[in-house]
Amino acid sequence: MMDVARTAGVSPSTVSLYLRRPEAVSPAAGQEIAQAIEALGYVPNLVAGGLAAAGSRVVSVIVPSIRNAFFAETVAAMQTELARDGLQVMLGHSEYSDTDEEALIRTALAWAPAAIVLTGLEHSKGARKLLAAGGTPVVEMWELGEQAPIDMAVGFSHTAVGATAARHFAQQGKRHFAFLGARLAQDRRAAARAEGFVAEARRLGLPEPPVLNHPAPATAEAGAQLLGRVQASLPGLEAVACSNDLIALGVLFECQRRGIAVPADLAVIGFGDLSFSSTSNPPLTTIRPSGDLIGREVARLIHACVHGTRPPPGACIVDTGHLLVERKSG
Amino acid sequence: MMDVARTAGVSPSTVSLYLRRPEAVSPAAGQEIAQAIEALGYVPNLVAGGLAAAGSRVVSVIVPSIRNAFFAETVAAMQTELARDGLQVMLGHSEYSDTDEEALIRTALAWAPAAIVLTGLEHSKGARKLLAAGGTPVVEMWELGEQAPIDMAVGFSHTAVGATAARHFAQQGKRHFAFLGARLAQDRRAAARAEGFVAEARRLGLPEPPVLNHPAPATAEAGAQLLGRVQASLPGLEAVACSNDLIALGVLFECQRRGIAVPADLAVIGFGDLSFSSTSNPPLTTIRPSGDLIGREVARLIHACVHGTRPPPGACIVDTGHLLVERKSG
DNA sequence: TTGTAGGCGTTATCAT
DNA sequence: ATGATAACGCCTACAA
C-alpha cells in the first residue's frame, strides 16, 4: 500500500480511505491512486485489514457434509448473496460428528469471522460455550424446533415434514406405511422426520409404521436395499416415506426390477426435491425444503448484522417451511 | 494471549512458542500454559498470526459450481486432508464465468493463502497475471491437456475420456453415435469430452457423431429433453454418450417412457460414476474420474509446499486418469 | 480533503 | 528454555 501511495503521490491513509470510501477522496487523487493500483497490480491485504479492523470479512459455514446436495445448494446460494457484501465463505464439514464440529468451530472462531453458520440446533456443550463467549453472530440453519437457537436460526420443522408425508398417504387412503432412512443415528434431522411421520400416523389411528435404517450414507443403493428388506418383512405395505430423494430413487429402481407398480402397489414419497425428482419414472412425489431460500435468508440475516442493523429477536428466527410437491409416485 | 501469559506466569513469547512447538518449552511451563488456556477459554487469533507470519493457513479453492457433485466430492476429500495440516478451505464458485473467477482470485490472494486451487487450465489474462505476480503456489485441477499449467496440476485428459467412450461403443459393434451435453459453451471440459468422442469416432472410420447441447445445467431433465431431440432427428441412432451421469439418468428414464430398450435399442454411457449409477435400471455404464483422488492429490501437493518440500516440476503434474466402469446400459 | 500516530495480536529474531 | 523487541500491513481516531 505504501508503494501505491508513493507512486500516486499521496499518503498511505489516503489510499486506505480511497479503497473503503472512494467518494471521500478528491477525484484527482482518486484517479492517481486507481492508476497506481493498476500499474503495481496491488492487492489489498485482508489479513492485515482484518487485524486492524478487529473483525474479518469471513463467514464460517459448517455443514455435516458438502457432498449432500441439500447443503451444497444452500452454501451456493449463501455464497452468492454474501459475495455482494464482500464476504468470503470459509467452509468446514463435520461428517455428522459433534466433536469434529467443535474443533471446526474453534478454528472458525480463530479467524474472528463476521458470522458463523452452523447446521442444526444440536451442538456439543463445548461448542455452545465457545460460541457464547465471543460476540460473534451465529446462525443455525436447516432446523427449527422446540430447542431455542443459540442466536439466530433459519430453517423448518422436520417433524412437521414427517407429519405432512403421513397425512398425504392417509389422504390417498393408504394405511400401512414404513419410513426408510439412512444414518438415522447420526442425522438427527432425518430422525426427526421419521419421528414426525410415525407420530402423525399414530395420531390418525393408523398402524404404527416401522422405521428402517441403513447404516451408510443416503444413496440410491441404500434405497434399493431398504426396499428389499421392506418387501421381505412387511407383506401388506402400501406406502413408504424416504428420508431423502436419493433413497426414493433407489426404491423406484428396485420396484421396477421387482415389477412393483408405483404408486398402485406401493406409494413412494421422498424428501429434498432434487434435480432428478421431476424426471424420474414415475416422477417422484416429494417434499421441498427450499435449500436455496435458507441460504438466502441466512445471508440476509448476516448482511443485517454486518451493517449494524441486527433485526429484533423475533425476526432472528425465520421459518422457511416446507412444500409438498405432488407428482405421480404417491 | 497476554492474559494467558500472565495467569501462567510466563511471557507471551513462551505462550506463542508453546502453541507452535509444545516440545520446545519446559514441561512445567507447558502445564501452566495449558491450564491457563483452558481456564480462560483462549482461542488464538489466526488473523494476527497470519499477519505476523506473513502467510495464512488458508487454502482458497475456486470451483465452477459447488452444486456439481464432482466438485463437491473433490472439495470434501481435499478438506479432510488439508485439515490435518491445520489448513482451512475458503470456497468460491465462479458459475463458469472467467471474469467472476478473476474477481474471486483477487479476493483469494488478498488473504495471502498458503495455496490457491483453481478448476481447469483456462483462465483470463488478468487471472494469470495476478497469479504470476505473487509467489503463491497454485494448483489447477480436473483437467490435463496440451496447455501447460500455471504452476501445478492434478487431473486427467477429457478428450481421452471422450475417446474411451467412442472406442467402447465401437467394440460393442455400434456405429451410429451421438453426444449429449449441457452448457457446452461454458463447460470447456465437457466440450473437450465431446470433442474427443467425435474425433475418436472419426479416427475409427465411423460416421461423425452429432453433438447435442442443452443450454441449462446438466440435469436429468436436460437428459430427457435431449433424448427427445435425438429420437426425433436421428432415426438410426445406436448409442449415446452423455457428458454427465445426471444426463444419462434422464436418458434412461425417457427411454423407459418411450419403450426404448437399453442397451438393445440404444446403448448409453455416462460420466462421473455418481452414487446412483450402479443402482439405476439398467445400471449405468460410465466413466469414473475419481474426484476424491483428485482432491487427495491436490492436498498432497499443497502439503509438500507448506512443508517446504515442493516436489520437482515433473512431479507437480499428476495424471489421475479415468476408469471405464462397464455395467449394463451399454 | 489529506496526513500523522498509535495500535490490532501474533511471530521471529535475537539476547539472556 | 525463556523473554524483550521489532516488525507484519492496515485502520481509526485525530490533527492539520
XYZ file of C-alpha atoms (C1' of nucleotides) in Angstrom:
692
model
C 0.000 0.000 0.000
C 2.905 2.295 0.701
C 4.181 1.684 -2.810
C 0.815 2.680 -4.186
C 0.785 5.802 -2.036
C 4.264 6.764 -3.179
C 3.606 6.342 -6.896
C 0.281 8.135 -6.543
C 1.928 10.926 -4.634
C -0.327 10.681 -1.604
C -0.131 9.202 1.862
C -0.991 5.589 2.688
C -4.022 6.599 4.666
C -5.466 8.342 1.644
C -5.100 5.145 -0.302
C -6.766 3.231 2.501
C -9.581 5.745 2.547
C -9.981 5.534 -1.195
C -10.239 1.767 -1.002
C -13.006 1.857 1.561
C -14.881 5.014 0.567
C -13.795 6.217 -2.873
C -16.202 9.133 -2.749
C -14.481 10.562 0.335
C -11.349 11.327 -1.632
C -10.864 14.005 -4.238
C -11.445 12.869 -7.824
C -7.923 13.855 -8.806
C -6.288 11.850 -6.054
C -8.691 9.011 -6.764
C -7.514 8.869 -10.356
C -3.892 8.803 -9.359
C -4.478 6.087 -6.815
C -6.521 3.954 -9.197
C -3.766 4.165 -11.766
C -1.084 3.306 -9.250
C -3.068 0.292 -8.082
C -3.496 -0.865 -11.629
C 0.125 -0.298 -12.519
C 1.504 -2.072 -9.494
C -1.064 -4.844 -9.503
C -1.716 -4.069 -5.884
C -3.999 -6.424 -3.980
C -5.014 -5.199 -0.514
C -4.059 -7.482 2.321
C -7.260 -8.530 4.041
C -5.337 -10.271 6.794
C -3.847 -7.000 7.916
C -7.176 -5.301 7.338
C -8.971 -7.829 9.464
C -6.496 -7.438 12.254
C -6.632 -3.668 12.278
C -10.401 -3.536 11.996
C -10.770 -6.251 14.647
C -13.090 -8.345 12.532
C -12.553 -10.077 9.244
C -14.881 -10.264 6.283
C -15.176 -14.002 6.536
C -18.230 -16.058 7.258
C -17.541 -19.542 8.552
C -20.016 -22.147 7.416
C -20.031 -25.607 8.949
C -22.180 -28.292 7.380
C -22.330 -32.020 8.066
C -21.360 -32.896 4.509
C -20.742 -30.843 1.429
C -21.424 -33.934 -0.701
C -25.032 -33.687 0.365
C -26.920 -31.848 -2.370
C -29.114 -30.069 0.210
C -26.227 -28.276 1.810
C -24.414 -27.706 -1.446
C -27.466 -25.843 -2.663
C -27.653 -23.733 0.478
C -23.961 -22.944 0.540
C -24.027 -21.928 -3.100
C -26.982 -19.604 -2.625
C -25.499 -18.140 0.522
C -22.151 -17.522 -1.075
C -23.685 -15.706 -3.988
C -25.507 -13.343 -1.641
C -22.633 -12.889 0.764
C -20.241 -12.050 -2.047
C -22.202 -8.850 -2.656
C -21.160 -7.635 0.765
C -17.592 -8.610 0.103
C -17.947 -11.524 2.487
C -15.979 -14.707 1.902
C -17.200 -18.160 2.853
C -14.918 -20.461 4.798
C -16.204 -23.966 4.646
C -15.957 -26.837 7.064
C -17.658 -30.204 7.187
C -18.180 -32.145 10.364
C -19.182 -35.510 8.875
C -22.063 -35.570 11.318
C -19.715 -35.648 14.303
C -20.271 -33.280 17.215
C -16.670 -33.400 18.335
C -15.434 -32.637 14.837
C -17.873 -29.781 14.748
C -16.500 -28.370 17.964
C -12.979 -28.457 16.595
C -14.163 -26.704 13.447
C -15.910 -24.038 15.481
C -12.735 -23.428 17.404
C -10.748 -22.939 14.214
C -13.504 -20.812 12.747
C -13.536 -18.521 15.761
C -9.787 -18.116 15.445
C -10.447 -16.201 12.243
C -12.601 -13.654 14.021
C -15.336 -14.221 11.457
C -18.084 -11.706 10.756
C -20.525 -14.516 11.496
C -20.595 -18.245 11.911
C -23.190 -20.523 10.356
C -23.942 -23.921 11.842
C -26.204 -26.747 10.722
C -28.930 -27.842 13.092
C -29.741 -26.875 16.654
C -27.811 -29.602 18.419
C -24.199 -28.988 19.360
C -21.744 -30.123 21.982
C -21.529 -28.375 25.331
C -18.062 -27.140 24.479
C -19.298 -25.684 21.210
C -22.016 -23.753 22.994
C -19.528 -22.354 25.462
C -17.166 -21.236 22.711
C -19.973 -19.512 20.868
C -21.470 -17.920 23.962
C -18.136 -16.403 24.947
C -17.485 -14.373 21.830
C -19.745 -11.725 20.381
C -19.781 -13.434 17.001
C -23.231 -13.621 15.419
C -24.202 -17.247 14.912
C -26.901 -18.591 12.630
C -28.175 -22.130 12.935
C -29.804 -23.404 9.789
C -31.856 -26.269 8.395
C -33.715 -26.918 11.620
C -36.373 -25.319 13.800
C -37.981 -26.968 16.766
C -38.572 -26.838 20.482
C -34.961 -26.048 21.200
C -34.097 -22.363 21.320
C -31.321 -21.338 18.952
C -28.003 -20.055 20.275
C -28.532 -16.774 18.484
C -30.358 -16.752 15.148
C -31.937 -19.553 13.135
C -33.286 -20.207 9.653
C -34.993 -23.465 8.853
C -38.113 -25.516 9.310
C -39.521 -28.273 11.449
C -38.508 -31.757 10.371
C -41.179 -33.425 12.445
C -43.693 -31.321 10.514
C -42.208 -32.672 7.286
C -42.701 -36.231 8.513
C -46.263 -35.425 9.525
C -47.005 -33.971 6.096
C -45.872 -37.194 4.453
C -48.041 -39.315 6.736
C -51.108 -37.136 6.198
C -50.591 -37.238 2.481
C -50.543 -41.036 2.433
C -53.578 -41.171 4.676
C -55.473 -38.889 2.318
C -54.732 -41.284 -0.510
C -56.446 -43.991 1.519
C -53.248 -45.838 2.405
C -52.947 -47.408 5.839
C -49.746 -49.409 6.076
C -46.654 -47.214 5.911
C -42.958 -47.528 6.560
C -40.154 -44.995 6.854
C -36.873 -45.601 5.066
C -33.829 -43.691 6.284
C -30.056 -43.745 6.356
C -27.656 -42.995 9.182
C -30.544 -42.092 11.439
C -28.295 -42.263 14.470
C -26.063 -39.505 13.093
C -28.508 -37.456 11.070
C -30.842 -36.130 13.719
C -32.903 -34.145 11.267
C -33.684 -37.285 9.277
C -34.531 -38.967 12.564
C -36.900 -36.118 13.365
C -38.667 -36.628 10.051
C -39.073 -40.308 10.868
C -40.420 -39.424 14.281
C -42.908 -36.925 12.891
C -44.041 -39.479 10.333
C -44.641 -42.181 12.905
C -46.309 -39.826 15.372
C -48.732 -38.490 12.781
C -49.681 -41.987 11.633
C -50.411 -42.896 15.226
C -52.418 -39.739 15.726
C -54.515 -40.672 12.712
C -55.248 -44.034 14.266
C -53.220 -45.960 11.698
C -50.918 -48.904 12.387
C -47.538 -47.725 13.676
C -45.151 -47.505 10.722
C -41.853 -49.328 11.182
C -38.683 -47.259 10.671
C -35.924 -48.950 8.700
C -32.403 -47.619 8.913
C -29.471 -48.034 6.562
C -26.110 -47.590 8.299
C -24.315 -45.979 5.334
C -24.970 -42.557 3.752
C -28.221 -41.909 1.922
C -27.773 -43.156 -1.638
C -29.895 -44.871 -4.258
C -28.103 -48.071 -3.337
C -29.318 -47.697 0.237
C -32.843 -47.166 -1.065
C -32.741 -50.301 -3.182
C -31.523 -52.368 -0.257
C -34.099 -50.912 2.090
C -36.868 -51.779 -0.322
C -35.593 -55.352 -0.374
C -35.774 -55.544 3.390
C -39.209 -53.993 3.478
C -40.613 -56.373 0.890
C -39.306 -59.392 2.723
C -40.663 -58.424 6.103
C -43.754 -56.289 5.560
C -46.175 -58.028 3.222
C -49.137 -55.659 3.454
C -47.121 -52.485 2.900
C -48.830 -49.752 0.887
C -46.569 -46.720 1.139
C -43.010 -45.733 2.025
C -41.669 -42.345 3.040
C -37.970 -41.888 2.346
C -35.675 -39.596 4.291
C -34.065 -38.419 1.058
C -34.875 -38.328 -2.651
C -31.821 -40.450 -3.415
C -33.230 -43.230 -1.269
C -36.554 -42.807 -3.038
C -34.769 -43.059 -6.374
C -33.271 -46.384 -5.335
C -36.693 -47.553 -4.241
C -38.132 -46.599 -7.610
C -35.476 -48.562 -9.461
C -35.836 -51.592 -7.245
C -39.596 -51.518 -7.724
C -39.086 -51.540 -11.484
C -36.858 -54.582 -11.160
C -39.291 -56.430 -8.953
C -42.330 -55.498 -11.000
C -43.896 -53.496 -8.202
C -46.164 -50.820 -9.661
C -45.659 -47.334 -8.244
C -47.917 -45.942 -6.885
C -50.579 -48.627 -7.419
C -48.807 -51.355 -5.422
C -46.619 -49.051 -3.408
C -46.740 -45.293 -2.987
C -43.408 -43.534 -2.591
C -42.609 -40.107 -1.216
C -39.174 -38.549 -0.971
C -37.592 -35.522 0.612
C -35.474 -32.857 -0.995
C -36.930 -32.345 -4.445
C -33.542 -32.955 -6.005
C -32.967 -32.193 -9.648
C -33.887 -35.640 -10.911
C -37.117 -35.974 -8.952
C -39.358 -34.377 -11.536
C -37.887 -36.500 -14.328
C -37.899 -39.950 -12.790
C -40.277 -42.659 -13.884
C -42.763 -42.160 -12.368
C -41.995 -38.589 -11.288
C -41.323 -38.503 -7.583
C -43.743 -37.039 -5.094
C -41.530 -35.269 -2.624
C -41.208 -32.534 -0.030
C -39.231 -29.457 -0.916
C -37.207 -27.845 1.849
C -36.044 -24.887 -0.253
C -32.361 -25.108 0.474
C -31.617 -22.058 -1.620
C -34.155 -19.983 0.299
C -32.464 -20.981 3.530
C -29.139 -19.868 2.109
C -30.535 -16.523 1.050
C -32.253 -15.900 4.385
C -29.103 -16.727 6.299
C -27.238 -14.275 4.116
C -29.864 -11.626 4.737
C -29.522 -12.009 8.489
C -25.752 -11.780 8.281
C -25.987 -8.780 5.998
C -28.032 -7.036 8.669
C -25.566 -7.932 11.416
C -22.628 -6.687 9.399
C -24.390 -3.415 8.747
C -25.161 -2.993 12.402
C -28.888 -3.281 11.820
C -29.486 -6.529 13.605
C -33.173 -7.396 13.453
C -35.148 -7.747 16.712
C -35.031 -11.195 18.361
C -38.353 -12.212 16.880
C -37.122 -11.643 13.341
C -33.977 -13.631 14.023
C -35.815 -16.920 13.781
C -37.134 -17.448 10.298
C -39.237 -20.421 9.318
C -38.769 -21.280 5.668
C -41.371 -24.028 5.854
C -41.690 -26.967 3.506
C -43.716 -27.747 0.438
C -45.390 -30.959 -0.616
C -44.714 -31.475 -4.322
C -47.290 -33.928 -5.562
C -46.250 -35.948 -8.553
C -47.056 -39.434 -9.717
C -45.230 -41.714 -7.321
C -47.650 -41.449 -4.410
C -2.539 -14.250 24.712
C -1.173 -11.768 27.211
C -3.832 -12.828 29.668
C -2.788 -16.417 29.265
C 0.845 -15.476 29.762
C 0.023 -13.544 32.906
C -2.050 -16.261 34.563
C 0.544 -18.858 33.591
C 3.309 -16.696 34.959
C 5.330 -16.625 31.741
C 5.898 -14.210 28.889
C 3.706 -14.013 25.787
C 6.555 -15.322 23.650
C 6.623 -18.524 25.620
C 2.921 -18.992 25.122
C 3.313 -18.413 21.415
C 6.162 -20.874 21.303
C 4.181 -23.440 23.254
C 1.312 -23.131 20.820
C 3.519 -23.776 17.843
C 6.082 -26.212 19.233
C 4.979 -27.566 22.609
C 8.077 -29.722 22.896
C 10.317 -26.648 22.817
C 9.003 -25.460 26.137
C 9.637 -26.984 29.554
C 7.021 -29.494 30.744
C 6.335 -27.427 33.835
C 5.685 -24.238 31.903
C 3.713 -26.220 29.371
C 1.373 -27.457 32.083
C 0.816 -23.967 33.412
C 0.122 -22.595 29.976
C -2.247 -25.403 29.053
C -4.205 -24.802 32.238
C -4.352 -21.077 31.675
C -5.618 -21.589 28.133
C -8.273 -23.962 29.350
C -9.313 -21.704 32.212
C -9.580 -18.586 30.086
C -11.093 -20.309 27.061
C -8.404 -18.730 24.956
C -8.657 -19.098 21.169
C -5.584 -17.939 19.250
C -6.205 -15.234 16.694
C -5.178 -16.641 13.340
C -5.656 -13.301 11.641
C -2.903 -11.793 13.726
C -0.869 -14.957 13.329
C -1.242 -14.801 9.582
C -0.128 -11.227 9.515
C 2.904 -11.779 11.688
C 3.921 -14.946 9.902
C 3.322 -13.328 6.511
C 1.208 -16.180 5.264
C -2.074 -17.581 6.464
C -3.103 -21.180 6.870
C -5.869 -20.829 4.357
C -6.242 -22.596 1.045
C -8.520 -20.895 -1.448
C -10.460 -23.235 -3.654
C -12.382 -21.934 -6.642
C -14.734 -24.265 -8.455
C -17.277 -23.539 -11.176
C -20.157 -24.811 -9.063
C -20.365 -26.402 -5.670
C -23.733 -27.886 -6.620
C -21.929 -30.123 -9.032
C -21.374 -33.464 -7.320
C -17.945 -33.852 -8.973
C -16.516 -30.802 -7.310
C -18.338 -31.378 -4.036
C -16.616 -34.733 -3.850
C -13.217 -33.238 -4.564
C -13.628 -30.363 -2.139
C -14.765 -32.713 0.607
C -11.801 -35.041 0.133
C -9.387 -32.138 -0.096
C -10.711 -30.522 3.031
C -10.397 -33.678 5.045
C -6.740 -33.998 4.087
C -5.920 -30.327 4.458
C -7.459 -30.210 7.925
C -4.671 -32.492 9.147
C -2.171 -29.760 8.375
C -4.343 -27.206 10.118
C -5.270 -25.710 6.755
C -8.681 -24.146 6.260
C -10.566 -24.170 2.991
C -12.008 -20.937 1.653
C -14.506 -21.642 -1.042
C -15.539 -19.679 -4.067
C -17.670 -20.565 -7.063
C -17.350 -18.876 -10.401
C -20.523 -20.184 -12.061
C -18.409 -20.990 -15.098
C -17.560 -17.333 -15.644
C -13.969 -16.307 -16.264
C -14.490 -12.773 -15.075
C -16.127 -13.972 -11.867
C -13.196 -16.279 -11.422
C -10.761 -13.420 -11.765
C -12.587 -11.452 -9.093
C -12.541 -14.468 -6.819
C -8.832 -14.949 -7.367
C -8.247 -11.343 -6.439
C -10.135 -11.739 -3.173
C -8.428 -15.042 -2.512
C -4.998 -13.519 -2.955
C -5.924 -10.782 -0.521
C -5.916 -13.442 2.187
C -2.328 -14.369 1.470
C -3.366 -18.008 1.203
C -0.947 -20.889 1.646
C -2.084 -22.061 -1.782
C -4.804 -21.446 -4.293
C -6.686 -24.173 -6.123
C -8.366 -23.489 -9.449
C -10.539 -25.625 -11.672
C -9.356 -26.245 -15.199
C -6.448 -24.872 -17.178
C -8.220 -21.975 -18.802
C -8.273 -18.618 -17.082
C -8.497 -14.975 -18.009
C -5.380 -12.984 -18.840
C -5.865 -10.907 -15.717
C -6.095 -14.003 -13.587
C -2.819 -15.303 -14.946
C -1.109 -12.017 -14.228
C -2.362 -11.925 -10.671
C -1.170 -15.439 -10.060
C 2.168 -14.955 -11.738
C 2.926 -11.891 -9.631
C 2.691 -13.495 -6.226
C 4.683 -16.458 -5.024
C 1.520 -18.295 -4.019
C 1.519 -21.952 -5.032
C -1.342 -22.615 -7.419
C -2.842 -25.970 -8.310
C -5.127 -26.403 -11.279
C -7.347 -29.424 -11.051
C -9.765 -31.548 -13.031
C -8.012 -31.023 -16.315
C -4.822 -32.008 -18.078
C -4.056 -31.335 -21.702
C -1.805 -29.612 -24.147
C -1.828 -26.404 -22.189
C 0.895 -26.057 -19.598
C -0.362 -25.381 -16.078
C 0.396 -22.097 -14.333
C 2.207 -23.971 -11.592
C 0.959 -27.425 -10.564
C -1.875 -29.546 -11.879
C -3.864 -32.620 -10.909
C -6.375 -34.099 -13.300
C -6.849 -36.053 -16.456
C -7.487 -35.596 -20.156
C -11.097 -35.043 -21.060
C -10.532 -35.739 -24.717
C -9.178 -39.126 -23.648
C -12.414 -39.714 -21.737
C -14.413 -38.972 -24.871
C -12.210 -41.289 -26.892
C -12.676 -44.098 -24.380
C -16.439 -43.818 -24.725
C -16.272 -43.921 -28.517
C -13.935 -46.923 -28.534
C -16.173 -48.732 -26.101
C -19.213 -48.279 -28.326
C -17.231 -49.350 -31.371
C -16.155 -52.527 -29.606
C -19.787 -53.349 -28.952
C -20.338 -53.178 -32.691
C -22.241 -49.906 -32.627
C -21.760 -47.442 -35.448
C -24.142 -44.528 -35.081
C -23.378 -42.405 -32.020
C -24.345 -39.057 -30.615
C -23.003 -36.944 -27.774
C -25.396 -35.324 -25.323
C -24.111 -32.417 -23.290
C -25.205 -29.375 -21.331
C -23.807 -25.849 -21.240
C -21.046 -26.905 -23.606
C -20.202 -23.288 -24.306
C -19.391 -22.645 -20.638
C -18.137 -26.023 -19.523
C -14.987 -26.458 -21.533
C -14.142 -29.796 -20.006
C -17.466 -31.235 -21.122
C -16.789 -29.755 -24.553
C -13.406 -31.485 -24.575
C -15.077 -34.806 -23.856
C -17.439 -34.213 -26.759
C -14.528 -33.343 -28.986
C -12.559 -36.446 -28.005
C -15.615 -38.575 -28.607
C -16.211 -37.198 -32.083
C -12.534 -37.327 -33.033
C -12.163 -40.934 -31.980
C -15.276 -41.987 -33.905
C -13.863 -40.309 -36.983
C -10.500 -41.959 -36.460
C -12.244 -45.328 -36.334
C -13.865 -44.612 -39.658
C -17.341 -44.297 -38.219
C -19.981 -41.737 -39.148
C -19.361 -38.400 -37.416
C -21.468 -38.296 -34.245
C -23.612 -35.198 -33.843
C -23.176 -33.235 -30.631
C -26.363 -32.025 -28.975
C -26.234 -29.261 -26.434
C -28.672 -28.283 -23.706
C -28.364 -24.628 -22.671
C -29.199 -25.165 -18.977
C -27.151 -27.027 -16.349
C -26.673 -30.765 -16.620
C -29.684 -32.402 -15.010
C -31.830 -35.461 -15.596
C -34.402 -33.122 -17.085
C -31.828 -31.993 -19.652
C -31.088 -35.625 -20.453
C -34.732 -36.446 -21.013
C -35.160 -33.491 -23.340
C -32.001 -34.297 -25.243
C -33.186 -37.845 -25.803
C -36.399 -36.467 -27.206
C -34.498 -34.311 -29.681
C -32.231 -37.159 -30.639
C -35.099 -39.556 -31.267
C -36.894 -37.083 -33.449
C -33.923 -36.264 -35.630
C -31.612 -39.289 -35.683
C -33.550 -42.426 -36.635
C -30.654 -44.892 -36.948
C -29.014 -43.982 -33.653
C -27.439 -46.856 -31.711
C -25.561 -45.249 -28.838
C -25.345 -42.013 -26.863
C -22.512 -40.727 -24.717
C -23.573 -38.250 -22.055
C -21.394 -35.535 -20.616
C -22.650 -36.332 -17.124
C -24.354 -39.193 -15.300
C -27.324 -36.993 -14.483
C -27.960 -36.506 -18.167
C -27.610 -40.256 -18.662
C -30.113 -40.803 -15.861
C -32.626 -38.614 -17.655
C -31.980 -40.529 -20.867
C -32.612 -43.802 -19.049
C -35.940 -42.570 -17.708
C -37.045 -41.179 -21.028
C -36.139 -44.460 -22.727
C -38.319 -46.312 -20.223
C -41.207 -43.996 -21.022
C -40.791 -44.401 -24.746
C -40.275 -48.129 -24.604
C -36.732 -47.942 -25.916
C -34.723 -50.906 -24.649
C -31.339 -50.050 -23.140
C -28.874 -51.194 -24.318
C -30.503 -53.322 -27.023
C -32.119 -50.434 -28.916
C -29.847 -47.756 -27.561
C -26.603 -48.013 -25.616
C -25.956 -45.326 -23.003
C -22.740 -44.268 -21.334
C -22.382 -41.563 -18.736
C -19.600 -39.716 -16.992
C -18.950 -39.303 -13.305
C -19.983 -42.597 -11.741
C -22.281 -40.759 -9.370
C -23.793 -42.549 -6.424
C -26.941 -43.658 -8.238
C -25.222 -45.008 -11.341
C -24.685 -48.525 -10.052
C -28.294 -48.777 -8.872
C -30.202 -47.470 -11.871
C -32.230 -49.707 -14.131
C -30.297 -50.835 -16.044
C -27.124 -49.980 -14.130
C -25.264 -47.242 -15.905
C -22.059 -47.830 -17.816
C -19.977 -44.803 -17.052
C -16.523 -43.313 -16.762
C -15.147 -42.623 -13.326
C -12.969 -39.556 -12.939
C -12.095 -40.224 -9.260
C -12.936 -36.835 -7.879
C -11.847 -37.835 -4.403
C -8.458 -38.941 -5.672
C -8.007 -35.557 -7.290
C -8.837 -33.884 -4.009
C -6.348 -36.004 -2.109
C -3.573 -35.455 -4.635
C -4.115 -31.716 -4.604
C -3.892 -31.812 -0.820
C -0.692 -33.836 -1.012
C 0.918 -31.276 -3.298
C -0.112 -28.430 -1.027
C 1.116 -30.327 1.994
C 4.517 -30.571 0.365
C 4.575 -26.860 -0.497
C 3.632 -25.865 3.024
C 6.381 -28.053 4.426
C 8.900 -26.533 2.102
C 9.439 -29.799 0.282
C 7.998 -28.836 -3.049
C 8.284 -31.747 -5.446
C 10.328 -31.329 -8.645
C 8.458 -29.870 -11.632
C 7.837 -33.289 -13.105
C 6.019 -34.477 -10.011
C 3.897 -31.337 -9.952
C 1.679 -32.562 -12.738
C -0.228 -35.622 -11.692
C -2.489 -37.535 -14.006
C -5.264 -39.242 -12.105
C -6.578 -40.908 -15.233
C -10.074 -42.202 -15.787
C -11.741 -45.567 -15.499
C -14.379 -47.171 -17.690
C -16.969 -48.778 -15.442
C -18.825 -51.289 -17.565
C -22.332 -52.028 -16.449
C -25.496 -52.974 -18.271
C -26.532 -49.810 -20.087
C -24.069 -50.001 -22.937
C -9.552 16.513 1.804
C -5.237 14.831 3.477
C -1.534 13.394 6.672
C 0.225 11.599 11.343
C 0.444 8.478 15.177
C -0.766 4.543 17.616
C -2.248 0.022 17.916
C -4.633 -4.565 16.322
C -2.498 -9.883 18.380
C 0.770 -12.539 16.723
C 5.516 -14.351 15.149
C 10.539 -14.161 14.563
C 14.958 -12.762 15.893
C 17.900 -12.197 18.927
C 19.810 -11.995 23.577
C 19.969 -13.900 28.051
C 14.359 -22.687 27.937
C 12.753 -18.021 28.172
C 11.909 -13.112 27.393
C 12.376 -8.444 25.176
C 11.704 -6.192 20.884
C 10.667 -5.175 16.332
C 8.015 -5.941 12.581
C 3.563 -7.698 9.830
C 0.038 -4.158 6.736
C -3.617 -1.904 7.595
C -7.439 1.040 10.108
C -9.115 4.583 13.145
C -9.006 8.452 15.509
C -7.247 12.955 15.441
C -4.886 16.877 13.769
C -3.703 19.914 10.013
